[in-house]
């Protein structure tokens, strides 16, 4: 797809945010990656030990934290313009709402 | 507002790269010389101009309107009398499936794209869309997909599962021919066209507006188009999933719809309608946008509650995501789901009602001019309201259980689709024809066109309410003579369908005589309707660069406010400038050195590779690889080609700026 | 509004001929399009994941999830993909500092990590097939392979895009702003990664 995205040949860069990023060094990214690795480790660990009813909520929370971290930090959404937030999160939240509704009609969440 | 995608020679070079960053076109053009200034048909085929693309969308869509219409006539002929012999049962199934598919995906959607492509950039004061080549790609991909779907007629018969193609009924076991395969892959291709087109138009609306045009100064048509594009962006992937599941089941033996393995037959239904309900708003909202432009102009009043109309459009789009299962009340969803979806459905009537009220109040107390465009707009309000009311009766689930799969439903959705979507599009034809072609359509033929269509549609679809409530099932291919009621009303329906067809014929005649006429009266004046929005602030038809000078916008209905102002002494609205004067002002300040994006082969190459993959899926898997290879090569060529051709693309090379300066000095 | 006022507007914005790429929001068209596309992709993967969730427990024939999945193996390949996001973001950071050579290097590393992941997936698939899970075996099989296959194709497309960009940078064939092109490829790549974050947890870690 993105090869098809037209490369607007803008010589100057309108996005001031680039220079912003250059500010903090790459160590920030390493830290985020470290956190992601630890969270993944935690997830895997959880699936091996038995913690009862807390398992699912905890697992899903960890998953969402990882997801949001990559979006905000690696995809730079945290410092980016609001429209990008709007475009992405509206798709994401709509997907969650619609598909939860979809699974609910199959009584998916009532299964033991 | 800048010229799009103009490469600059004074690029800020990234430090440390050494070699100069800008590619020369010589390097970039790869294997073909670029079609920089093509003539004749090539000017159209390789164009990236949104206006030409819009016109081509319109022409192709209209051809498919005729195809879908002929299919409808065959259906009506078959049902004209008991024991119809026009079509066999198999042919009948194919006929209504392809009729609906053609009308929905190959006429209404692309016709809305035609209007959107042509008018959104003009209405927001832009020189083109954000991605002109993606725009061309969208057009050709749609054409490729549309032809692909219809090729099935010649290669073993059309799809026959109904337009919603419920699986498992559409799996290999029940539909062994290739019709469904062509249908599924063809819609996949047109889906790509819709998705890319939608992304393009949204970015255009967000990013290409003229200075001063805030979101709430955008004309209402552009607003509705933007809402529709958001619906497309989020709805197309859902049908993509469903179509893939179906194709993989049919092609590779996927188990998704195999009930023996424990598959749930509701899976397809849910996925289809999660897409399908937003889809019906995709069909009707562009027309709502069109009449919201037409009514104020011919009532000489601003649109009543502009913000309400804009926001209620967005609200319809949003709530439209929460009602999909009302198409499935009879499928055994369970009482809670039925309750929830029934309530949500009734809620959606509210923003729709808001629009009807706003339109009525726009006309209230206005100086009405009953041009054909206006008649179609009023026709939409009336007929759509009838369809909306029968729609509310389906929202009541117990009542719907009686109505579903009867002709009552067929009546309902034709009132909203024909009376809503189609009337809006015709209103748009008459309103914007002078803008696009510089000629006014004949009003007398126009009135004949309108009245025949109104009478025809009520004769055709009105009786369907009655036979539906009497229990005539939908998709019934014939009935016997014992059913007296059915005989009478079905005969009326068929007569109505011919009246309707006559109405559409009037339109075609109108177009032909308008363009043949040598009478100078057909030539459109600059501002034939005393219009209000930006697209009328340029010549008819507009030049390639749309506006000589991009206007700065201060008001909603900018053009109106440049023509009229309130006289502070008398408190009356007085004309302060004519359209011609405003135009002259613009020309006096024409911007020089406008660079438009250049024509390109690549969008066409990529589009044409898609049906090759489609044939591969159906006939021979080797072709998939061939098609994919062409796609990738096309994308490579595309991504290396700058959007605007530079001087050495021309043969012989265009004179340099310095040479021009010398000449003109 | 008077005609005089109109005349004023005519001259008030003289940057049109220059093509500075001024947009209404000041943002790049390409980035807007990419984010919108990713928003749209959420609904694609949402549909595939939901279909899998619905069907994962349904296997009349053949093995179920618990009999085929190997959590340690998939954890490692997930980790590889996760780290490819780090190398990708480093490529973008270097590109924005105009260190195109370093950016090319990081992109190549990213592509290699991605290829490792895809290779791992192919191996995993053959392993599952050996254990009796074919594409047509059961609803679980069909929906599992479709979901992970779609993701795998997305990763592969990402690898092609990365390598193509590196190649085009080498031969200087990227029209326009290089840092932005790299950033766009990066956005796509990260998206593929976050989809895997969801798949790894929902498909592999939650017991069926
Ligand atoms: C030209 C005038 C038209 C006539 C005479 C007509 C007639 C019909 C008839 C009689 C059926 C019912 C077939 C059956 O259930 O056995 C039908 C189905 C349908 N029509 Fe039309 N139609 C017309 C225009 C349109 C338009 C403009 C649209 C959409 C934009 C449309 C969309 C549909 C759909 C979605 C179905 C349902 C097909 C199915 O059951 O799968 N029709 N049409």
PDB file of N, CA, C and O in Angstrom, chain B residues 1 3 8 15 17 19-20 131 207-209 233-234 237 241 244 248 252-253 255-256 261-264 550 552 554 576 589 591 636 639-640, chain C residues 1 6-7 9 11 13 16 19 23-25 27 29-30 32 40 43-44 55 58 60 98 100 135-137 139 142 146 150 164 172-173 175:
ATOM      1  N   UNK B   1      -3.371  27.653   0.403  1.00  0.00           N
ATOM      2  CA  UNK B   1      -3.566  26.432  -0.373  1.00  0.00           C
ATOM      3  C   UNK B   1      -2.538  26.378  -1.474  1.00  0.00           C
ATOM      4  O   UNK B   1      -2.455  27.267  -2.296  1.00  0.00           O
ATOM      5  N   UNK B   3      -0.163  24.516  -4.541  1.00  0.00           N
ATOM      6  CA  UNK B   3      -0.219  23.567  -5.633  1.00  0.00           C
ATOM      7  C   UNK B   3       0.235  22.248  -5.058  1.00  0.00           C
ATOM      8  O   UNK B   3       1.195  22.181  -4.309  1.00  0.00           O
ATOM      9  N   UNK B   8      10.353  20.601  -5.837  1.00  0.00           N
ATOM     10  CA  UNK B   8      11.120  21.828  -5.913  1.00  0.00           C
ATOM     11  C   UNK B   8      12.563  21.501  -6.178  1.00  0.00           C
ATOM     12  O   UNK B   8      13.072  20.486  -5.761  1.00  0.00           O
ATOM     13  N   UNK B  15      21.971  16.465   5.227  1.00  0.00           N
ATOM     14  CA  UNK B  15      23.418  16.504   5.376  1.00  0.00           C
ATOM     15  C   UNK B  15      23.975  15.095   5.334  1.00  0.00           C
ATOM     16  O   UNK B  15      23.358  14.151   5.805  1.00  0.00           O
ATOM     17  N   UNK B  17      24.494  13.023   2.910  1.00  0.00           N
ATOM     18  CA  UNK B  17      24.138  12.038   1.903  1.00  0.00           C
ATOM     19  C   UNK B  17      25.026  12.136   0.679  1.00  0.00           C
ATOM     20  O   UNK B  17      25.026  11.252  -0.151  1.00  0.00           O
ATOM     21  N   UNK B  19      25.458  12.687  -2.492  1.00  0.00           N
ATOM     22  CA  UNK B  19      24.857  12.890  -3.812  1.00  0.00           C
ATOM     23  C   UNK B  19      23.641  13.798  -3.703  1.00  0.00           C
ATOM     24  O   UNK B  19      22.989  13.843  -2.674  1.00  0.00           O
ATOM     25  N   UNK B  20      23.321  14.520  -4.773  1.00  0.00           N
ATOM     26  CA  UNK B  20      22.137  15.388  -4.730  1.00  0.00           C
ATOM     27  C   UNK B  20      20.883  14.565  -4.512  1.00  0.00           C
ATOM     28  O   UNK B  20      20.755  13.454  -5.013  1.00  0.00           O
ATOM     29  N   UNK B 131      -4.227  13.344  -3.683  1.00  0.00           N
ATOM     30  CA  UNK B 131      -3.392  12.345  -4.371  1.00  0.00           C
ATOM     31  C   UNK B 131      -3.964  12.071  -5.756  1.00  0.00           C
ATOM     32  O   UNK B 131      -4.718  11.120  -5.949  1.00  0.00           O
ATOM     33  N   UNK B 207      -7.022  18.670   4.321  1.00  0.00           N
ATOM     34  CA  UNK B 207      -5.752  19.345   4.085  1.00  0.00           C
ATOM     35  C   UNK B 207      -5.698  20.293   2.909  1.00  0.00           C
ATOM     36  O   UNK B 207      -4.715  20.986   2.745  1.00  0.00           O
ATOM     37  N   UNK B 208      -6.702  20.295   2.062  1.00  0.00           N
ATOM     38  CA  UNK B 208      -6.573  21.074   0.833  1.00  0.00           C
ATOM     39  C   UNK B 208      -7.548  22.251   0.777  1.00  0.00           C
ATOM     40  O   UNK B 208      -7.800  22.798  -0.281  1.00  0.00           O
ATOM     41  N   UNK B 209      -8.123  22.613   1.915  1.00  0.00           N
ATOM     42  CA  UNK B 209      -9.124  23.679   1.879  1.00  0.00           C
ATOM     43  C   UNK B 209      -8.480  25.027   1.596  1.00  0.00           C
ATOM     44  O   UNK B 209      -7.345  25.283   1.985  1.00  0.00           O
ATOM     45  N   UNK B 233     -14.070   4.100   4.677  1.00  0.00           N
ATOM     46  CA  UNK B 233     -12.767   3.695   5.195  1.00  0.00           C
ATOM     47  C   UNK B 233     -12.925   2.610   6.257  1.00  0.00           C
ATOM     48  O   UNK B 233     -12.136   1.672   6.321  1.00  0.00           O
ATOM     49  N   UNK B 234     -13.968   2.742   7.062  1.00  0.00           N
ATOM     50  CA  UNK B 234     -14.104   1.769   8.139  1.00  0.00           C
ATOM     51  C   UNK B 234     -15.004   0.592   7.775  1.00  0.00           C
ATOM     52  O   UNK B 234     -14.951  -0.448   8.440  1.00  0.00           O
ATOM     53  N   UNK B 237     -13.108  -2.586   4.991  1.00  0.00           N
ATOM     54  CA  UNK B 237     -12.325  -3.732   5.470  1.00  0.00           C
ATOM     55  C   UNK B 237     -13.195  -4.864   6.020  1.00  0.00           C
ATOM     56  O   UNK B 237     -12.785  -6.021   5.973  1.00  0.00           O
ATOM     57  N   UNK B 241     -12.969  -8.744   4.770  1.00  0.00           N
ATOM     58  CA  UNK B 241     -12.809  -9.970   5.555  1.00  0.00           C
ATOM     59  C   UNK B 241     -13.841 -10.996   5.112  1.00  0.00           C
ATOM     60  O   UNK B 241     -13.508 -12.154   4.820  1.00  0.00           O
ATOM     61  N   UNK B 244     -13.072 -12.478   1.769  1.00  0.00           N
ATOM     62  CA  UNK B 244     -11.942 -13.398   1.814  1.00  0.00           C
ATOM     63  C   UNK B 244     -12.377 -14.739   2.392  1.00  0.00           C
ATOM     64  O   UNK B 244     -12.019 -15.794   1.874  1.00  0.00           O
ATOM     65  N   UNK B 248     -11.962 -18.014   0.268  1.00  0.00           N
ATOM     66  CA  UNK B 248     -11.092 -19.090   0.756  1.00  0.00           C
ATOM     67  C   UNK B 248     -11.900 -20.369   0.971  1.00  0.00           C
ATOM     68  O   UNK B 248     -11.387 -21.468   0.783  1.00  0.00           O
ATOM     69  N   UNK B 252     -10.180 -22.691  -1.522  1.00  0.00           N
ATOM     70  CA  UNK B 252      -9.163 -23.513  -0.855  1.00  0.00           C
ATOM     71  C   UNK B 252      -9.766 -24.446   0.191  1.00  0.00           C
ATOM     72  O   UNK B 252      -9.047 -25.018   1.005  1.00  0.00           O
ATOM     73  N   UNK B 253     -11.069 -24.567   0.221  1.00  0.00           N
ATOM     74  CA  UNK B 253     -11.681 -25.511   1.152  1.00  0.00           C
ATOM     75  C   UNK B 253     -11.685 -25.062   2.598  1.00  0.00           C
ATOM     76  O   UNK B 253     -11.771 -25.898   3.501  1.00  0.00           O
ATOM     77  N   UNK B 255     -13.047 -23.918   6.151  1.00  0.00           N
ATOM     78  CA  UNK B 255     -14.223 -24.534   6.777  1.00  0.00           C
ATOM     79  C   UNK B 255     -15.229 -23.519   7.284  1.00  0.00           C
ATOM     80  O   UNK B 255     -16.261 -23.921   7.833  1.00  0.00           O
ATOM     81  N   UNK B 256     -14.974 -22.222   7.083  1.00  0.00           N
ATOM     82  CA  UNK B 256     -15.731 -21.177   7.790  1.00  0.00           C
ATOM     83  C   UNK B 256     -17.247 -21.349   7.793  1.00  0.00           C
ATOM     84  O   UNK B 256     -17.911 -20.974   8.738  1.00  0.00           O
ATOM     85  N   UNK B 261     -18.881 -28.996  10.412  1.00  0.00           N
ATOM     86  CA  UNK B 261     -17.713 -28.804  11.279  1.00  0.00           C
ATOM     87  C   UNK B 261     -18.040 -27.909  12.473  1.00  0.00           C
ATOM     88  O   UNK B 261     -17.148 -27.557  13.241  1.00  0.00           O
ATOM     89  N   UNK B 262     -19.291 -27.493  12.558  1.00  0.00           N
ATOM     90  CA  UNK B 262     -19.681 -26.632  13.673  1.00  0.00           C
ATOM     91  C   UNK B 262     -19.693 -25.157  13.337  1.00  0.00           C
ATOM     92  O   UNK B 262     -19.747 -24.313  14.235  1.00  0.00           O
ATOM     93  N   UNK B 263     -19.646 -24.829  12.049  1.00  0.00           N
ATOM     94  CA  UNK B 263     -19.640 -23.406  11.676  1.00  0.00           C
ATOM     95  C   UNK B 263     -20.971 -22.763  12.022  1.00  0.00           C
ATOM     96  O   UNK B 263     -22.007 -23.421  12.045  1.00  0.00           O
ATOM     97  N   UNK B 264     -20.904 -21.472  12.273  1.00  0.00           N
ATOM     98  CA  UNK B 264     -22.123 -20.741  12.610  1.00  0.00           C
ATOM     99  C   UNK B 264     -22.587 -19.985  11.362  1.00  0.00           C
ATOM    100  O   UNK B 264     -21.865 -19.128  10.863  1.00  0.00           O
ATOM    101  N   UNK B 550      -6.813  31.333  -6.058  1.00  0.00           N
ATOM    102  CA  UNK B 550      -7.522  30.605  -5.009  1.00  0.00           C
ATOM    103  C   UNK B 550      -8.206  31.626  -4.106  1.00  0.00           C
ATOM    104  O   UNK B 550      -7.556  32.527  -3.574  1.00  0.00           O
ATOM    105  N   UNK B 552      -9.956  33.432  -0.917  1.00  0.00           N
ATOM    106  CA  UNK B 552      -9.907  33.335   0.539  1.00  0.00           C
ATOM    107  C   UNK B 552     -11.344  33.365   1.047  1.00  0.00           C
ATOM    108  O   UNK B 552     -12.123  34.206   0.629  1.00  0.00           O
ATOM    109  N   UNK B 554     -14.408  33.682   3.701  1.00  0.00           N
ATOM    110  CA  UNK B 554     -14.782  34.341   4.945  1.00  0.00           C
ATOM    111  C   UNK B 554     -16.097  33.849   5.506  1.00  0.00           C
ATOM    112  O   UNK B 554     -16.395  34.058   6.661  1.00  0.00           O
ATOM    113  N   UNK B 576     -24.394  43.313  -4.703  1.00  0.00           N
ATOM    114  CA  UNK B 576     -23.288  44.254  -4.778  1.00  0.00           C
ATOM    115  C   UNK B 576     -22.332  43.903  -5.895  1.00  0.00           C
ATOM    116  O   UNK B 576     -21.480  44.692  -6.261  1.00  0.00           O
ATOM    117  N   UNK B 589      -6.285  38.871 -10.931  1.00  0.00           N
ATOM    118  CA  UNK B 589      -5.243  38.489  -9.972  1.00  0.00           C
ATOM    119  C   UNK B 589      -4.781  37.057 -10.185  1.00  0.00           C
ATOM    120  O   UNK B 589      -4.394  36.377  -9.245  1.00  0.00           O
ATOM    121  N   UNK B 591      -2.984  33.742 -10.643  1.00  0.00           N
ATOM    122  CA  UNK B 591      -1.658  33.313 -10.215  1.00  0.00           C
ATOM    123  C   UNK B 591      -0.929  32.755 -11.413  1.00  0.00           C
ATOM    124  O   UNK B 591      -1.515  32.088 -12.257  1.00  0.00           O
ATOM    125  N   UNK B 636       6.374  -0.024  -8.111  1.00  0.00           N
ATOM    126  CA  UNK B 636       7.742   0.492  -8.142  1.00  0.00           C
ATOM    127  C   UNK B 636       7.846   1.678  -9.076  1.00  0.00           C
ATOM    128  O   UNK B 636       8.372   2.728  -8.718  1.00  0.00           O
ATOM    129  N   UNK B 639       6.201   4.655  -7.517  1.00  0.00           N
ATOM    130  CA  UNK B 639       6.805   5.337  -6.376  1.00  0.00           C
ATOM    131  C   UNK B 639       8.085   6.057  -6.769  1.00  0.00           C
ATOM    132  O   UNK B 639       8.559   6.920  -6.046  1.00  0.00           O
ATOM    133  N   UNK B 640       8.645   5.697  -7.923  1.00  0.00           N
ATOM    134  CA  UNK B 640       9.865   6.405  -8.323  1.00  0.00           C
ATOM    135  C   UNK B 640       9.567   7.599  -9.205  1.00  0.00           C
ATOM    136  O   UNK B 640      10.465   8.353  -9.565  1.00  0.00           O
TER     137      UNK B 640
ATOM    138  N   UNK C   1     -19.881  42.080   1.570  1.00  0.00           N
ATOM    139  CA  UNK C   1     -18.486  42.161   1.150  1.00  0.00           C
ATOM    140  C   UNK C   1     -18.373  42.864  -0.185  1.00  0.00           C
ATOM    141  O   UNK C   1     -19.075  42.571  -1.127  1.00  0.00           O
ATOM    142  N   UNK C   6     -12.795  41.771  -2.221  1.00  0.00           N
ATOM    143  CA  UNK C   6     -12.436  40.607  -3.021  1.00  0.00           C
ATOM    144  C   UNK C   6     -11.053  40.793  -3.605  1.00  0.00           C
ATOM    145  O   UNK C   6     -10.217  39.906  -3.590  1.00  0.00           O
ATOM    146  N   UNK C   7     -10.836  42.006  -4.104  1.00  0.00           N
ATOM    147  CA  UNK C   7      -9.543  42.274  -4.713  1.00  0.00           C
ATOM    148  C   UNK C   7      -8.430  42.031  -3.712  1.00  0.00           C
ATOM    149  O   UNK C   7      -7.388  41.473  -4.038  1.00  0.00           O
ATOM    150  N   UNK C   9      -8.388  39.940  -1.273  1.00  0.00           N
ATOM    151  CA  UNK C   9      -8.111  38.512  -1.075  1.00  0.00           C
ATOM    152  C   UNK C   9      -7.251  37.957  -2.181  1.00  0.00           C
ATOM    153  O   UNK C   9      -6.448  37.096  -1.987  1.00  0.00           O
ATOM    154  N   UNK C  11      -4.862  39.028  -3.620  1.00  0.00           N
ATOM    155  CA  UNK C  11      -3.424  39.188  -3.518  1.00  0.00           C
ATOM    156  C   UNK C  11      -2.880  38.741  -2.167  1.00  0.00           C
ATOM    157  O   UNK C  11      -1.682  38.749  -1.961  1.00  0.00           O
ATOM    158  N   UNK C  13      -2.485  36.041  -0.748  1.00  0.00           N
ATOM    159  CA  UNK C  13      -1.741  34.790  -0.542  1.00  0.00           C
ATOM    160  C   UNK C  13      -0.952  34.526  -1.801  1.00  0.00           C
ATOM    161  O   UNK C  13      -1.435  33.981  -2.771  1.00  0.00           O
ATOM    162  N   UNK C  16       1.179  30.669  -3.833  1.00  0.00           N
ATOM    163  CA  UNK C  16       0.647  29.512  -4.552  1.00  0.00           C
ATOM    164  C   UNK C  16       1.565  28.971  -5.613  1.00  0.00           C
ATOM    165  O   UNK C  16       1.727  27.786  -5.768  1.00  0.00           O
ATOM    166  N   UNK C  19       4.549  26.454  -4.573  1.00  0.00           N
ATOM    167  CA  UNK C  19       4.420  25.045  -4.240  1.00  0.00           C
ATOM    168  C   UNK C  19       5.125  24.680  -2.965  1.00  0.00           C
ATOM    169  O   UNK C  19       5.850  23.703  -2.881  1.00  0.00           O
ATOM    170  N   UNK C  23      -0.435  23.082   3.541  1.00  0.00           N
ATOM    171  CA  UNK C  23      -1.726  22.416   3.608  1.00  0.00           C
ATOM    172  C   UNK C  23      -2.534  23.102   4.680  1.00  0.00           C
ATOM    173  O   UNK C  23      -1.983  23.833   5.502  1.00  0.00           O
ATOM    174  N   UNK C  24      -3.845  22.852   4.690  1.00  0.00           N
ATOM    175  CA  UNK C  24      -4.705  23.561   5.633  1.00  0.00           C
ATOM    176  C   UNK C  24      -4.261  23.337   7.064  1.00  0.00           C
ATOM    177  O   UNK C  24      -4.331  24.233   7.890  1.00  0.00           O
ATOM    178  N   UNK C  25      -3.800  22.129   7.371  1.00  0.00           N
ATOM    179  CA  UNK C  25      -3.428  21.836   8.744  1.00  0.00           C
ATOM    180  C   UNK C  25      -1.938  21.935   8.958  1.00  0.00           C
ATOM    181  O   UNK C  25      -1.477  21.788  10.085  1.00  0.00           O
ATOM    182  N   UNK C  27       0.006  19.727   8.069  1.00  0.00           N
ATOM    183  CA  UNK C  27       0.504  18.360   8.186  1.00  0.00           C
ATOM    184  C   UNK C  27       0.713  17.770   6.798  1.00  0.00           C
ATOM    185  O   UNK C  27       0.202  18.285   5.808  1.00  0.00           O
ATOM    186  N   UNK C  29       0.191  15.333   3.754  1.00  0.00           N
ATOM    187  CA  UNK C  29      -0.873  14.501   3.186  1.00  0.00           C
ATOM    188  C   UNK C  29      -0.580  13.021   3.364  1.00  0.00           C
ATOM    189  O   UNK C  29      -1.456  12.229   3.694  1.00  0.00           O
ATOM    190  N   UNK C  30       0.681  12.665   3.101  1.00  0.00           N
ATOM    191  CA  UNK C  30       1.042  11.244   3.147  1.00  0.00           C
ATOM    192  C   UNK C  30       0.830  10.652   4.525  1.00  0.00           C
ATOM    193  O   UNK C  30       0.365   9.536   4.682  1.00  0.00           O
ATOM    194  N   UNK C  32      -1.211  11.746   6.860  1.00  0.00           N
ATOM    195  CA  UNK C  32      -2.645  11.630   7.124  1.00  0.00           C
ATOM    196  C   UNK C  32      -3.198  10.365   6.484  1.00  0.00           C
ATOM    197  O   UNK C  32      -3.933   9.600   7.103  1.00  0.00           O
ATOM    198  N   UNK C  40      -8.188   2.071   9.224  1.00  0.00           N
ATOM    199  CA  UNK C  40      -9.014   1.154   8.456  1.00  0.00           C
ATOM    200  C   UNK C  40      -8.575  -0.300   8.667  1.00  0.00           C
ATOM    201  O   UNK C  40      -9.400  -1.203   8.819  1.00  0.00           O
ATOM    202  N   UNK C  43     -10.057  -2.437  11.446  1.00  0.00           N
ATOM    203  CA  UNK C  43     -11.295  -3.171  11.248  1.00  0.00           C
ATOM    204  C   UNK C  43     -11.068  -4.462  10.485  1.00  0.00           C
ATOM    205  O   UNK C  43     -11.797  -5.428  10.669  1.00  0.00           O
ATOM    206  N   UNK C  44     -10.040  -4.476   9.643  1.00  0.00           N
ATOM    207  CA  UNK C  44      -9.713  -5.714   8.942  1.00  0.00           C
ATOM    208  C   UNK C  44      -9.233  -6.769   9.934  1.00  0.00           C
ATOM    209  O   UNK C  44      -9.776  -7.874  10.019  1.00  0.00           O
ATOM    210  N   UNK C  55     -14.195 -19.157  16.590  1.00  0.00           N
ATOM    211  CA  UNK C  55     -14.038 -20.522  16.083  1.00  0.00           C
ATOM    212  C   UNK C  55     -12.905 -21.311  16.729  1.00  0.00           C
ATOM    213  O   UNK C  55     -12.724 -22.474  16.414  1.00  0.00           O
ATOM    214  N   UNK C  58     -13.586 -24.742  18.092  1.00  0.00           N
ATOM    215  CA  UNK C  58     -14.389 -25.681  17.298  1.00  0.00           C
ATOM    216  C   UNK C  58     -13.488 -26.524  16.399  1.00  0.00           C
ATOM    217  O   UNK C  58     -13.026 -26.071  15.364  1.00  0.00           O
ATOM    218  N   UNK C  60     -13.865 -30.369  15.269  1.00  0.00           N
ATOM    219  CA  UNK C  60     -14.448 -31.707  15.286  1.00  0.00           C
ATOM    220  C   UNK C  60     -13.365 -32.718  14.970  1.00  0.00           C
ATOM    221  O   UNK C  60     -13.250 -33.770  15.580  1.00  0.00           O
ATOM    222  N   UNK C  98      19.043  13.236   9.567  1.00  0.00           N
ATOM    223  CA  UNK C  98      19.699  13.283   8.261  1.00  0.00           C
ATOM    224  C   UNK C  98      20.871  12.321   8.158  1.00  0.00           C
ATOM    225  O   UNK C  98      21.753  12.514   7.337  1.00  0.00           O
ATOM    226  N   UNK C 100      21.270   9.375   6.701  1.00  0.00           N
ATOM    227  CA  UNK C 100      20.579   8.406   5.861  1.00  0.00           C
ATOM    228  C   UNK C 100      21.314   7.064   5.840  1.00  0.00           C
ATOM    229  O   UNK C 100      20.698   6.002   5.800  1.00  0.00           O
ATOM    230  N   UNK C 135      -5.189 -26.615   6.649  1.00  0.00           N
ATOM    231  CA  UNK C 135      -6.052 -25.445   6.486  1.00  0.00           C
ATOM    232  C   UNK C 135      -7.518 -25.836   6.523  1.00  0.00           C
ATOM    233  O   UNK C 135      -8.360 -25.113   7.046  1.00  0.00           O
ATOM    234  N   UNK C 136      -7.830 -27.026   5.992  1.00  0.00           N
ATOM    235  CA  UNK C 136      -9.231 -27.413   5.897  1.00  0.00           C
ATOM    236  C   UNK C 136      -9.649 -28.342   7.032  1.00  0.00           C
ATOM    237  O   UNK C 136     -10.792 -28.787   7.071  1.00  0.00           O
ATOM    238  N   UNK C 137      -8.736 -28.647   7.951  1.00  0.00           N
ATOM    239  CA  UNK C 137      -9.029 -29.666   8.951  1.00  0.00           C
ATOM    240  C   UNK C 137     -10.240 -29.312   9.797  1.00  0.00           C
ATOM    241  O   UNK C 137     -11.122 -30.130  10.016  1.00  0.00           O
ATOM    242  N   UNK C 139     -12.566 -25.750  11.838  1.00  0.00           N
ATOM    243  CA  UNK C 139     -12.788 -24.311  11.916  1.00  0.00           C
ATOM    244  C   UNK C 139     -11.615 -23.630  12.585  1.00  0.00           C
ATOM    245  O   UNK C 139     -11.179 -22.547  12.184  1.00  0.00           O
ATOM    246  N   UNK C 142      -8.796 -23.415   9.886  1.00  0.00           N
ATOM    247  CA  UNK C 142      -9.044 -22.403   8.852  1.00  0.00           C
ATOM    248  C   UNK C 142      -8.879 -20.999   9.407  1.00  0.00           C
ATOM    249  O   UNK C 142      -8.222 -20.146   8.807  1.00  0.00           O
ATOM    250  N   UNK C 146      -5.833 -18.386   8.525  1.00  0.00           N
ATOM    251  CA  UNK C 146      -6.220 -17.172   7.814  1.00  0.00           C
ATOM    252  C   UNK C 146      -5.727 -15.937   8.565  1.00  0.00           C
ATOM    253  O   UNK C 146      -5.123 -15.035   7.983  1.00  0.00           O
ATOM    254  N   UNK C 150      -2.697 -13.766   7.152  1.00  0.00           N
ATOM    255  CA  UNK C 150      -2.861 -12.365   6.774  1.00  0.00           C
ATOM    256  C   UNK C 150      -1.800 -11.502   7.420  1.00  0.00           C
ATOM    257  O   UNK C 150      -1.234 -10.603   6.802  1.00  0.00           O
ATOM    258  N   UNK C 164      12.847  -2.228  -0.570  1.00  0.00           N
ATOM    259  CA  UNK C 164      12.693  -1.336  -1.724  1.00  0.00           C
ATOM    260  C   UNK C 164      13.149   0.067  -1.363  1.00  0.00           C
ATOM    261  O   UNK C 164      13.851   0.726  -2.147  1.00  0.00           O
ATOM    262  N   UNK C 172      19.330   6.615  -5.080  1.00  0.00           N
ATOM    263  CA  UNK C 172      18.837   7.984  -5.091  1.00  0.00           C
ATOM    264  C   UNK C 172      17.550   8.156  -5.891  1.00  0.00           C
ATOM    265  O   UNK C 172      17.384   9.106  -6.636  1.00  0.00           O
ATOM    266  N   UNK C 173      16.647   7.236  -5.757  1.00  0.00           N
ATOM    267  CA  UNK C 173      15.434   7.314  -6.553  1.00  0.00           C
ATOM    268  C   UNK C 173      14.203   7.642  -5.733  1.00  0.00           C
ATOM    269  O   UNK C 173      13.081   7.431  -6.164  1.00  0.00           O
ATOM    270  N   UNK C 175      11.708  10.149  -4.712  1.00  0.00           N
ATOM    271  CA  UNK C 175      11.342  11.530  -4.960  1.00  0.00           C
ATOM    272  C   UNK C 175      10.867  12.149  -3.659  1.00  0.00           C
ATOM    273  O   UNK C 175      10.077  11.551  -2.938  1.00  0.00           O
TER     274      UNK C 175
END
